[in-house]
Amino acid sequence: MCTRIAVADTGEGMTPEVRAKAFEPFFTTKPRAGTGLGLAQVYGFIKQSSGQVTICSEHGQGTTVKL
């Protein structure tokens, strides 16, 4: 059985360049806040659990992360 969780927002979305780096530790687009560890931790946990994680996002369209 496959179970999927999706989390979506209606924010500004990600450019392809940002999306390509989103799971890298310490990568952030925030100039004064954030450590850039959130999605890296999600990626590590999901991979360790034999799962998959994907990001669907277009700049100006919001983002959906599927686990």
PDB file with one MODEL, atoms N, CA, C and O in Angstrom:
MODEL        1
ATOM      1  N   MET A   1       0.841  -1.178   0.000  1.00  0.00           N
ATOM      2  CA  MET A   1       0.000   0.000   0.000  1.00  0.00           C
ATOM      3  C   MET A   1       0.885   1.238   0.000  1.00  0.00           C
ATOM      4  O   MET A   1       1.881   1.298   0.720  1.00  0.00           O
ATOM      5  N   CYS A   2       0.524   2.207  -0.795  1.00  0.00           N
ATOM      6  CA  CYS A   2       1.236   3.477  -0.864  1.00  0.00           C
ATOM      7  C   CYS A   2       0.403   4.566  -0.203  1.00  0.00           C
ATOM      8  O   CYS A   2      -0.798   4.680  -0.445  1.00  0.00           O
ATOM      9  N   THR A   3       1.041   5.342   0.613  1.00  0.00           N
ATOM     10  CA  THR A   3       0.386   6.479   1.243  1.00  0.00           C
ATOM     11  C   THR A   3       1.161   7.727   0.869  1.00  0.00           C
ATOM     12  O   THR A   3       2.392   7.722   0.861  1.00  0.00           O
ATOM     13  N   ARG A   4       0.452   8.780   0.562  1.00  0.00           N
ATOM     14  CA  ARG A   4       1.114  10.021   0.173  1.00  0.00           C
ATOM     15  C   ARG A   4       0.534  11.169   0.980  1.00  0.00           C
ATOM     16  O   ARG A   4      -0.675  11.255   1.194  1.00  0.00           O
ATOM     17  N   ILE A   5       1.416  12.041   1.419  1.00  0.00           N
ATOM     18  CA  ILE A   5       1.026  13.276   2.090  1.00  0.00           C
ATOM     19  C   ILE A   5       1.502  14.413   1.206  1.00  0.00           C
ATOM     20  O   ILE A   5       2.642  14.405   0.742  1.00  0.00           O
ATOM     21  N   ALA A   6       0.649  15.380   0.971  1.00  0.00           N
ATOM     22  CA  ALA A   6       1.029  16.556   0.187  1.00  0.00           C
ATOM     23  C   ALA A   6       0.774  17.804   1.015  1.00  0.00           C
ATOM     24  O   ALA A   6      -0.270  17.940   1.652  1.00  0.00           O
ATOM     25  N   VAL A   7       1.735  18.705   0.998  1.00  0.00           N
ATOM     26  CA  VAL A   7       1.611  19.989   1.677  1.00  0.00           C
ATOM     27  C   VAL A   7       1.781  21.062   0.612  1.00  0.00           C
ATOM     28  O   VAL A   7       2.782  21.080  -0.104  1.00  0.00           O
ATOM     29  N   ALA A   8       0.801  21.958   0.508  1.00  0.00           N
ATOM     30  CA  ALA A   8       0.824  22.975  -0.539  1.00  0.00           C
ATOM     31  C   ALA A   8       0.667  24.363   0.059  1.00  0.00           C
ATOM     32  O   ALA A   8       0.084  24.538   1.129  1.00  0.00           O
ATOM     33  N   ASP A   9       1.200  25.342  -0.656  1.00  0.00           N
ATOM     34  CA  ASP A   9       0.987  26.730  -0.276  1.00  0.00           C
ATOM     35  C   ASP A   9       0.651  27.547  -1.520  1.00  0.00           C
ATOM     36  O   ASP A   9       0.752  27.058  -2.645  1.00  0.00           O
ATOM     37  N   THR A  10       0.259  28.770  -1.305  1.00  0.00           N
ATOM     38  CA  THR A  10      -0.069  29.661  -2.419  1.00  0.00           C
ATOM     39  C   THR A  10       0.923  30.818  -2.477  1.00  0.00           C
ATOM     40  O   THR A  10       0.592  31.915  -2.925  1.00  0.00           O
ATOM     41  N   GLY A  11       2.144  30.553  -2.016  1.00  0.00           N
ATOM     42  CA  GLY A  11       3.184  31.581  -1.993  1.00  0.00           C
ATOM     43  C   GLY A  11       3.707  31.896  -3.383  1.00  0.00           C
ATOM     44  O   GLY A  11       3.046  31.624  -4.385  1.00  0.00           O
ATOM     45  N   GLU A  12       4.895  32.469  -3.431  1.00  0.00           N
ATOM     46  CA  GLU A  12       5.457  32.917  -4.711  1.00  0.00           C
ATOM     47  C   GLU A  12       6.056  31.793  -5.544  1.00  0.00           C
ATOM     48  O   GLU A  12       6.410  32.011  -6.703  1.00  0.00           O
ATOM     49  N   GLY A  13       6.176  30.591  -4.977  1.00  0.00           N
ATOM     50  CA  GLY A  13       6.739  29.478  -5.728  1.00  0.00           C
ATOM     51  C   GLY A  13       8.253  29.567  -5.827  1.00  0.00           C
ATOM     52  O   GLY A  13       8.871  30.467  -5.259  1.00  0.00           O
ATOM     53  N   MET A  14       8.840  28.631  -6.550  1.00  0.00           N
ATOM     54  CA  MET A  14      10.298  28.551  -6.689  1.00  0.00           C
ATOM     55  C   MET A  14      10.685  28.567  -8.160  1.00  0.00           C
ATOM     56  O   MET A  14       9.991  28.020  -9.017  1.00  0.00           O
ATOM     57  N   THR A  15      11.798  29.203  -8.419  1.00  0.00           N
ATOM     58  CA  THR A  15      12.375  29.116  -9.755  1.00  0.00           C
ATOM     59  C   THR A  15      13.011  27.734  -9.901  1.00  0.00           C
ATOM     60  O   THR A  15      13.263  27.075  -8.893  1.00  0.00           O
ATOM     61  N   PRO A  16      13.274  27.284 -11.111  1.00  0.00           N
ATOM     62  CA  PRO A  16      13.945  25.987 -11.279  1.00  0.00           C
ATOM     63  C   PRO A  16      15.299  25.922 -10.565  1.00  0.00           C
ATOM     64  O   PRO A  16      15.685  24.865 -10.067  1.00  0.00           O
ATOM     65  N   GLU A  17      16.016  27.039 -10.515  1.00  0.00           N
ATOM     66  CA  GLU A  17      17.322  27.061  -9.847  1.00  0.00           C
ATOM     67  C   GLU A  17      17.184  26.853  -8.341  1.00  0.00           C
ATOM     68  O   GLU A  17      17.965  26.117  -7.738  1.00  0.00           O
ATOM     69  N   VAL A  18      16.201  27.495  -7.742  1.00  0.00           N
ATOM     70  CA  VAL A  18      15.966  27.338  -6.301  1.00  0.00           C
ATOM     71  C   VAL A  18      15.466  25.924  -6.012  1.00  0.00           C
ATOM     72  O   VAL A  18      15.920  25.290  -5.059  1.00  0.00           O
ATOM     73  N   ARG A  19      14.546  25.431  -6.819  1.00  0.00           N
ATOM     74  CA  ARG A  19      14.000  24.085  -6.626  1.00  0.00           C
ATOM     75  C   ARG A  19      15.111  23.027  -6.683  1.00  0.00           C
ATOM     76  O   ARG A  19      15.065  22.041  -5.946  1.00  0.00           O
ATOM     77  N   ALA A  20      16.096  23.227  -7.545  1.00  0.00           N
ATOM     78  CA  ALA A  20      17.201  22.268  -7.680  1.00  0.00           C
ATOM     79  C   ALA A  20      18.068  22.208  -6.421  1.00  0.00           C
ATOM     80  O   ALA A  20      18.715  21.192  -6.168  1.00  0.00           O
ATOM     81  N   LYS A  21      18.088  23.278  -5.632  1.00  0.00           N
ATOM     82  CA  LYS A  21      18.918  23.332  -4.429  1.00  0.00           C
ATOM     83  C   LYS A  21      18.126  23.202  -3.131  1.00  0.00           C
ATOM     84  O   LYS A  21      18.713  23.234  -2.049  1.00  0.00           O
ATOM     85  N   ALA A  22      16.823  23.057  -3.218  1.00  0.00           N
ATOM     86  CA  ALA A  22      15.947  23.143  -2.046  1.00  0.00           C
ATOM     87  C   ALA A  22      16.273  22.137  -0.949  1.00  0.00           C
ATOM     88  O   ALA A  22      16.046  22.431   0.224  1.00  0.00           O
ATOM     89  N   PHE A  23      16.796  20.962  -1.286  1.00  0.00           N
ATOM     90  CA  PHE A  23      17.093  19.939  -0.282  1.00  0.00           C
ATOM     91  C   PHE A  23      18.537  20.010   0.223  1.00  0.00           C
ATOM     92  O   PHE A  23      18.926  19.203   1.068  1.00  0.00           O
ATOM     93  N   GLU A  24      19.327  20.941  -0.267  1.00  0.00           N
ATOM     94  CA  GLU A  24      20.716  21.072   0.181  1.00  0.00           C
ATOM     95  C   GLU A  24      20.769  21.674   1.579  1.00  0.00           C
ATOM     96  O   GLU A  24      20.094  22.667   1.852  1.00  0.00           O
ATOM     97  N   PRO A  25      21.569  21.078   2.471  1.00  0.00           N
ATOM     98  CA  PRO A  25      21.721  21.659   3.812  1.00  0.00           C
ATOM     99  C   PRO A  25      22.266  23.087   3.732  1.00  0.00           C
ATOM    100  O   PRO A  25      23.175  23.371   2.953  1.00  0.00           O
ATOM    101  N   PHE A  26      21.712  23.960   4.530  1.00  0.00           N
ATOM    102  CA  PHE A  26      22.109  25.357   4.682  1.00  0.00           C
ATOM    103  C   PHE A  26      21.755  26.233   3.489  1.00  0.00           C
ATOM    104  O   PHE A  26      22.135  27.404   3.466  1.00  0.00           O
ATOM    105  N   PHE A  27      21.042  25.710   2.500  1.00  0.00           N
ATOM    106  CA  PHE A  27      20.579  26.561   1.405  1.00  0.00           C
ATOM    107  C   PHE A  27      19.322  27.290   1.868  1.00  0.00           C
ATOM    108  O   PHE A  27      18.382  26.663   2.358  1.00  0.00           O
ATOM    109  N   THR A  28      19.303  28.587   1.714  1.00  0.00           N
ATOM    110  CA  THR A  28      18.140  29.385   2.070  1.00  0.00           C
ATOM    111  C   THR A  28      18.027  30.569   1.127  1.00  0.00           C
ATOM    112  O   THR A  28      19.027  31.050   0.594  1.00  0.00           O
ATOM    113  N   THR A  29      16.821  31.025   0.930  1.00  0.00           N
ATOM    114  CA  THR A  29      16.592  32.231   0.136  1.00  0.00           C
ATOM    115  C   THR A  29      16.242  33.402   1.037  1.00  0.00           C
ATOM    116  O   THR A  29      16.002  34.513   0.564  1.00  0.00           O
ATOM    117  N   LYS A  30      16.214  33.144   2.341  1.00  0.00           N
ATOM    118  CA  LYS A  30      15.864  34.183   3.303  1.00  0.00           C
ATOM    119  C   LYS A  30      17.120  34.960   3.699  1.00  0.00           C
ATOM    120  O   LYS A  30      18.085  34.366   4.178  1.00  0.00           O
ATOM    121  N   PRO A  31      17.117  36.270   3.506  1.00  0.00           N
ATOM    122  CA  PRO A  31      18.341  37.047   3.785  1.00  0.00           C
ATOM    123  C   PRO A  31      18.714  37.145   5.260  1.00  0.00           C
ATOM    124  O   PRO A  31      19.899  37.231   5.581  1.00  0.00           O
ATOM    125  N   ARG A  32      17.734  37.134   6.173  1.00  0.00           N
ATOM    126  CA  ARG A  32      18.063  37.356   7.583  1.00  0.00           C
ATOM    127  C   ARG A  32      17.517  36.289   8.523  1.00  0.00           C
ATOM    128  O   ARG A  32      17.717  36.380   9.734  1.00  0.00           O
ATOM    129  N   ALA A  33      16.841  35.294   7.999  1.00  0.00           N
ATOM    130  CA  ALA A  33      16.217  34.302   8.885  1.00  0.00           C
ATOM    131  C   ALA A  33      16.355  32.918   8.281  1.00  0.00           C
ATOM    132  O   ALA A  33      16.605  32.767   7.085  1.00  0.00           O
ATOM    133  N   GLY A  34      16.192  31.938   9.101  1.00  0.00           N
ATOM    134  CA  GLY A  34      16.235  30.561   8.626  1.00  0.00           C
ATOM    135  C   GLY A  34      17.650  30.024   8.560  1.00  0.00           C
ATOM    136  O   GLY A  34      18.610  30.766   8.357  1.00  0.00           O
ATOM    137  N   THR A  35      17.756  28.718   8.736  1.00  0.00           N
ATOM    138  CA  THR A  35      19.065  28.073   8.696  1.00  0.00           C
ATOM    139  C   THR A  35      19.247  27.245   7.436  1.00  0.00           C
ATOM    140  O   THR A  35      20.357  26.809   7.133  1.00  0.00           O
ATOM    141  N   GLY A  36      18.156  27.025   6.696  1.00  0.00           N
ATOM    142  CA  GLY A  36      18.251  26.206   5.500  1.00  0.00           C
ATOM    143  C   GLY A  36      18.323  24.722   5.804  1.00  0.00           C
ATOM    144  O   GLY A  36      18.818  23.949   4.984  1.00  0.00           O
ATOM    145  N   LEU A  37      17.841  24.309   6.962  1.00  0.00           N
ATOM    146  CA  LEU A  37      17.917  22.896   7.335  1.00  0.00           C
ATOM    147  C   LEU A  37      16.579  22.160   7.239  1.00  0.00           C
ATOM    148  O   LEU A  37      16.564  20.929   7.250  1.00  0.00           O
ATOM    149  N   GLY A  38      15.479  22.864   7.147  1.00  0.00           N
ATOM    150  CA  GLY A  38      14.163  22.230   7.186  1.00  0.00           C
ATOM    151  C   GLY A  38      13.954  21.184   6.113  1.00  0.00           C
ATOM    152  O   GLY A  38      13.689  20.026   6.437  1.00  0.00           O
ATOM    153  N   LEU A  39      14.065  21.548   4.846  1.00  0.00           N
ATOM    154  CA  LEU A  39      13.830  20.589   3.775  1.00  0.00           C
ATOM    155  C   LEU A  39      14.943  19.551   3.695  1.00  0.00           C
ATOM    156  O   LEU A  39      14.696  18.421   3.272  1.00  0.00           O
ATOM    157  N   ALA A  40      16.157  19.908   4.090  1.00  0.00           N
ATOM    158  CA  ALA A  40      17.242  18.929   4.117  1.00  0.00           C
ATOM    159  C   ALA A  40      16.935  17.833   5.136  1.00  0.00           C
ATOM    160  O   ALA A  40      17.207  16.658   4.886  1.00  0.00           O
ATOM    161  N   GLN A  41      16.370  18.214   6.284  1.00  0.00           N
ATOM    162  CA  GLN A  41      15.997  17.224   7.292  1.00  0.00           C
ATOM    163  C   GLN A  41      14.846  16.363   6.807  1.00  0.00           C
ATOM    164  O   GLN A  41      14.849  15.152   7.025  1.00  0.00           O
ATOM    165  N   VAL A  42      13.868  16.962   6.159  1.00  0.00           N
ATOM    166  CA  VAL A  42      12.749  16.195   5.599  1.00  0.00           C
ATOM    167  C   VAL A  42      13.282  15.180   4.596  1.00  0.00           C
ATOM    168  O   VAL A  42      12.904  14.009   4.637  1.00  0.00           O
ATOM    169  N   TYR A  43      14.152  15.619   3.701  1.00  0.00           N
ATOM    170  CA  TYR A  43      14.720  14.735   2.686  1.00  0.00           C
ATOM    171  C   TYR A  43      15.458  13.554   3.327  1.00  0.00           C
ATOM    172  O   TYR A  43      15.275  12.406   2.922  1.00  0.00           O
ATOM    173  N   GLY A  44      16.287  13.847   4.327  1.00  0.00           N
ATOM    174  CA  GLY A  44      17.042  12.789   5.007  1.00  0.00           C
ATOM    175  C   GLY A  44      16.141  11.781   5.692  1.00  0.00           C
ATOM    176  O   GLY A  44      16.369  10.576   5.592  1.00  0.00           O
ATOM    177  N   PHE A  45      15.124  12.259   6.383  1.00  0.00           N
ATOM    178  CA  PHE A  45      14.206  11.363   7.077  1.00  0.00           C
ATOM    179  C   PHE A  45      13.434  10.484   6.090  1.00  0.00           C
ATOM    180  O   PHE A  45      13.286   9.282   6.309  1.00  0.00           O
ATOM    181  N   ILE A  46      12.952  11.076   5.023  1.00  0.00           N
ATOM    182  CA  ILE A  46      12.168  10.324   4.044  1.00  0.00           C
ATOM    183  C   ILE A  46      13.041   9.277   3.350  1.00  0.00           C
ATOM    184  O   ILE A  46      12.611   8.135   3.183  1.00  0.00           O
ATOM    185  N   LYS A  47      14.241   9.642   2.950  1.00  0.00           N
ATOM    186  CA  LYS A  47      15.140   8.683   2.294  1.00  0.00           C
ATOM    187  C   LYS A  47      15.542   7.554   3.251  1.00  0.00           C
ATOM    188  O   LYS A  47      15.622   6.395   2.843  1.00  0.00           O
ATOM    189  N   GLN A  48      15.791   7.887   4.510  1.00  0.00           N
ATOM    190  CA  GLN A  48      16.153   6.887   5.517  1.00  0.00           C
ATOM    191  C   GLN A  48      15.000   5.904   5.733  1.00  0.00           C
ATOM    192  O   GLN A  48      15.224   4.747   6.088  1.00  0.00           O
ATOM    193  N   SER A  49      13.780   6.365   5.521  1.00  0.00           N
ATOM    194  CA  SER A  49      12.594   5.537   5.703  1.00  0.00           C
ATOM    195  C   SER A  49      12.158   4.858   4.405  1.00  0.00           C
ATOM    196  O   SER A  49      11.047   4.334   4.324  1.00  0.00           O
ATOM    197  N   SER A  50      13.021   4.865   3.393  1.00  0.00           N
ATOM    198  CA  SER A  50      12.741   4.264   2.082  1.00  0.00           C
ATOM    199  C   SER A  50      11.554   4.908   1.373  1.00  0.00           C
ATOM    200  O   SER A  50      10.819   4.246   0.641  1.00  0.00           O
ATOM    201  N   GLY A  51      11.380   6.188   1.596  1.00  0.00           N
ATOM    202  CA  GLY A  51      10.288   6.906   0.953  1.00  0.00           C
ATOM    203  C   GLY A  51      10.787   7.796  -0.169  1.00  0.00           C
ATOM    204  O   GLY A  51      11.961   7.762  -0.538  1.00  0.00           O
ATOM    205  N   GLN A  52       9.884   8.586  -0.701  1.00  0.00           N
ATOM    206  CA  GLN A  52      10.206   9.520  -1.769  1.00  0.00           C
ATOM    207  C   GLN A  52       9.655  10.889  -1.413  1.00  0.00           C
ATOM    208  O   GLN A  52       8.634  11.003  -0.734  1.00  0.00           O
ATOM    209  N   VAL A  53      10.333  11.917  -1.871  1.00  0.00           N
ATOM    210  CA  VAL A  53       9.857  13.283  -1.677  1.00  0.00           C
ATOM    211  C   VAL A  53      10.074  14.046  -2.979  1.00  0.00           C
ATOM    212  O   VAL A  53      11.133  13.954  -3.599  1.00  0.00           O
ATOM    213  N   THR A  54       9.058  14.799  -3.381  1.00  0.00           N
ATOM    214  CA  THR A  54       9.158  15.608  -4.596  1.00  0.00           C
ATOM    215  C   THR A  54       8.616  17.007  -4.330  1.00  0.00           C
ATOM    216  O   THR A  54       7.754  17.210  -3.475  1.00  0.00           O
ATOM    217  N   ILE A  55       9.142  17.958  -5.082  1.00  0.00           N
ATOM    218  CA  ILE A  55       8.675  19.339  -5.015  1.00  0.00           C
ATOM    219  C   ILE A  55       8.106  19.698  -6.377  1.00  0.00           C
ATOM    220  O   ILE A  55       8.773  19.550  -7.402  1.00  0.00           O
ATOM    221  N   CYS A  56       6.874  20.167  -6.377  1.00  0.00           N
ATOM    222  CA  CYS A  56       6.244  20.687  -7.589  1.00  0.00           C
ATOM    223  C   CYS A  56       6.042  22.181  -7.361  1.00  0.00           C
ATOM    224  O   CYS A  56       5.310  22.577  -6.454  1.00  0.00           O
ATOM    225  N   SER A  57       6.683  23.010  -8.175  1.00  0.00           N
ATOM    226  CA  SER A  57       6.596  24.445  -7.953  1.00  0.00           C
ATOM    227  C   SER A  57       6.909  25.190  -9.233  1.00  0.00           C
ATOM    228  O   SER A  57       7.779  24.795 -10.008  1.00  0.00           O
ATOM    229  N   GLU A  58       6.190  26.266  -9.437  1.00  0.00           N
ATOM    230  CA  GLU A  58       6.490  27.215 -10.499  1.00  0.00           C
ATOM    231  C   GLU A  58       6.474  28.593  -9.911  1.00  0.00           C
ATOM    232  O   GLU A  58       5.622  28.916  -9.084  1.00  0.00           O
ATOM    233  N   HIS A  59       7.405  29.405 -10.329  1.00  0.00           N
ATOM    234  CA  HIS A  59       7.494  30.768  -9.807  1.00  0.00           C
ATOM    235  C   HIS A  59       6.176  31.496 -10.074  1.00  0.00           C
ATOM    236  O   HIS A  59       5.702  31.545 -11.209  1.00  0.00           O
ATOM    237  N   GLY A  60       5.593  32.058  -9.019  1.00  0.00           N
ATOM    238  CA  GLY A  60       4.325  32.755  -9.112  1.00  0.00           C
ATOM    239  C   GLY A  60       3.104  31.866  -8.946  1.00  0.00           C
ATOM    240  O   GLY A  60       1.975  32.355  -9.010  1.00  0.00           O
ATOM    241  N   GLN A  61       3.306  30.564  -8.734  1.00  0.00           N
ATOM    242  CA  GLN A  61       2.194  29.622  -8.669  1.00  0.00           C
ATOM    243  C   GLN A  61       2.084  28.878  -7.340  1.00  0.00           C
ATOM    244  O   GLN A  61       1.130  28.119  -7.168  1.00  0.00           O
ATOM    245  N   GLY A  62       2.990  29.049  -6.408  1.00  0.00           N
ATOM    246  CA  GLY A  62       2.961  28.283  -5.165  1.00  0.00           C
ATOM    247  C   GLY A  62       3.777  27.009  -5.274  1.00  0.00           C
ATOM    248  O   GLY A  62       4.388  26.730  -6.305  1.00  0.00           O
ATOM    249  N   THR A  63       3.777  26.243  -4.196  1.00  0.00           N
ATOM    250  CA  THR A  63       4.607  25.044  -4.112  1.00  0.00           C
ATOM    251  C   THR A  63       3.826  23.917  -3.449  1.00  0.00           C
ATOM    252  O   THR A  63       3.035  24.150  -2.536  1.00  0.00           O
ATOM    253  N   THR A  64       4.055  22.693  -3.917  1.00  0.00           N
ATOM    254  CA  THR A  64       3.519  21.495  -3.290  1.00  0.00           C
ATOM    255  C   THR A  64       4.674  20.536  -3.051  1.00  0.00           C
ATOM    256  O   THR A  64       5.435  20.233  -3.970  1.00  0.00           O
ATOM    257  N   VAL A  65       4.806  20.057  -1.818  1.00  0.00           N
ATOM    258  CA  VAL A  65       5.793  19.051  -1.468  1.00  0.00           C
ATOM    259  C   VAL A  65       5.031  17.763  -1.196  1.00  0.00           C
ATOM    260  O   VAL A  65       4.129  17.729  -0.359  1.00  0.00           O
ATOM    261  N   LYS A  66       5.402  16.695  -1.914  1.00  0.00           N
ATOM    262  CA  LYS A  66       4.719  15.414  -1.777  1.00  0.00           C
ATOM    263  C   LYS A  66       5.667  14.408  -1.119  1.00  0.00           C
ATOM    264  O   LYS A  66       6.805  14.234  -1.556  1.00  0.00           O
ATOM    265  N   LEU A  67       5.180  13.748  -0.062  1.00  0.00           N
ATOM    266  CA  LEU A  67       5.954  12.746   0.668  1.00  0.00           C
ATOM    267  C   LEU A  67       5.320  11.387   0.445  1.00  0.00           C
ATOM    268  O   LEU A  67       5.808  10.385   0.968  1.00  0.00           O
TER     269      LEU A  67
ENDMDL
END
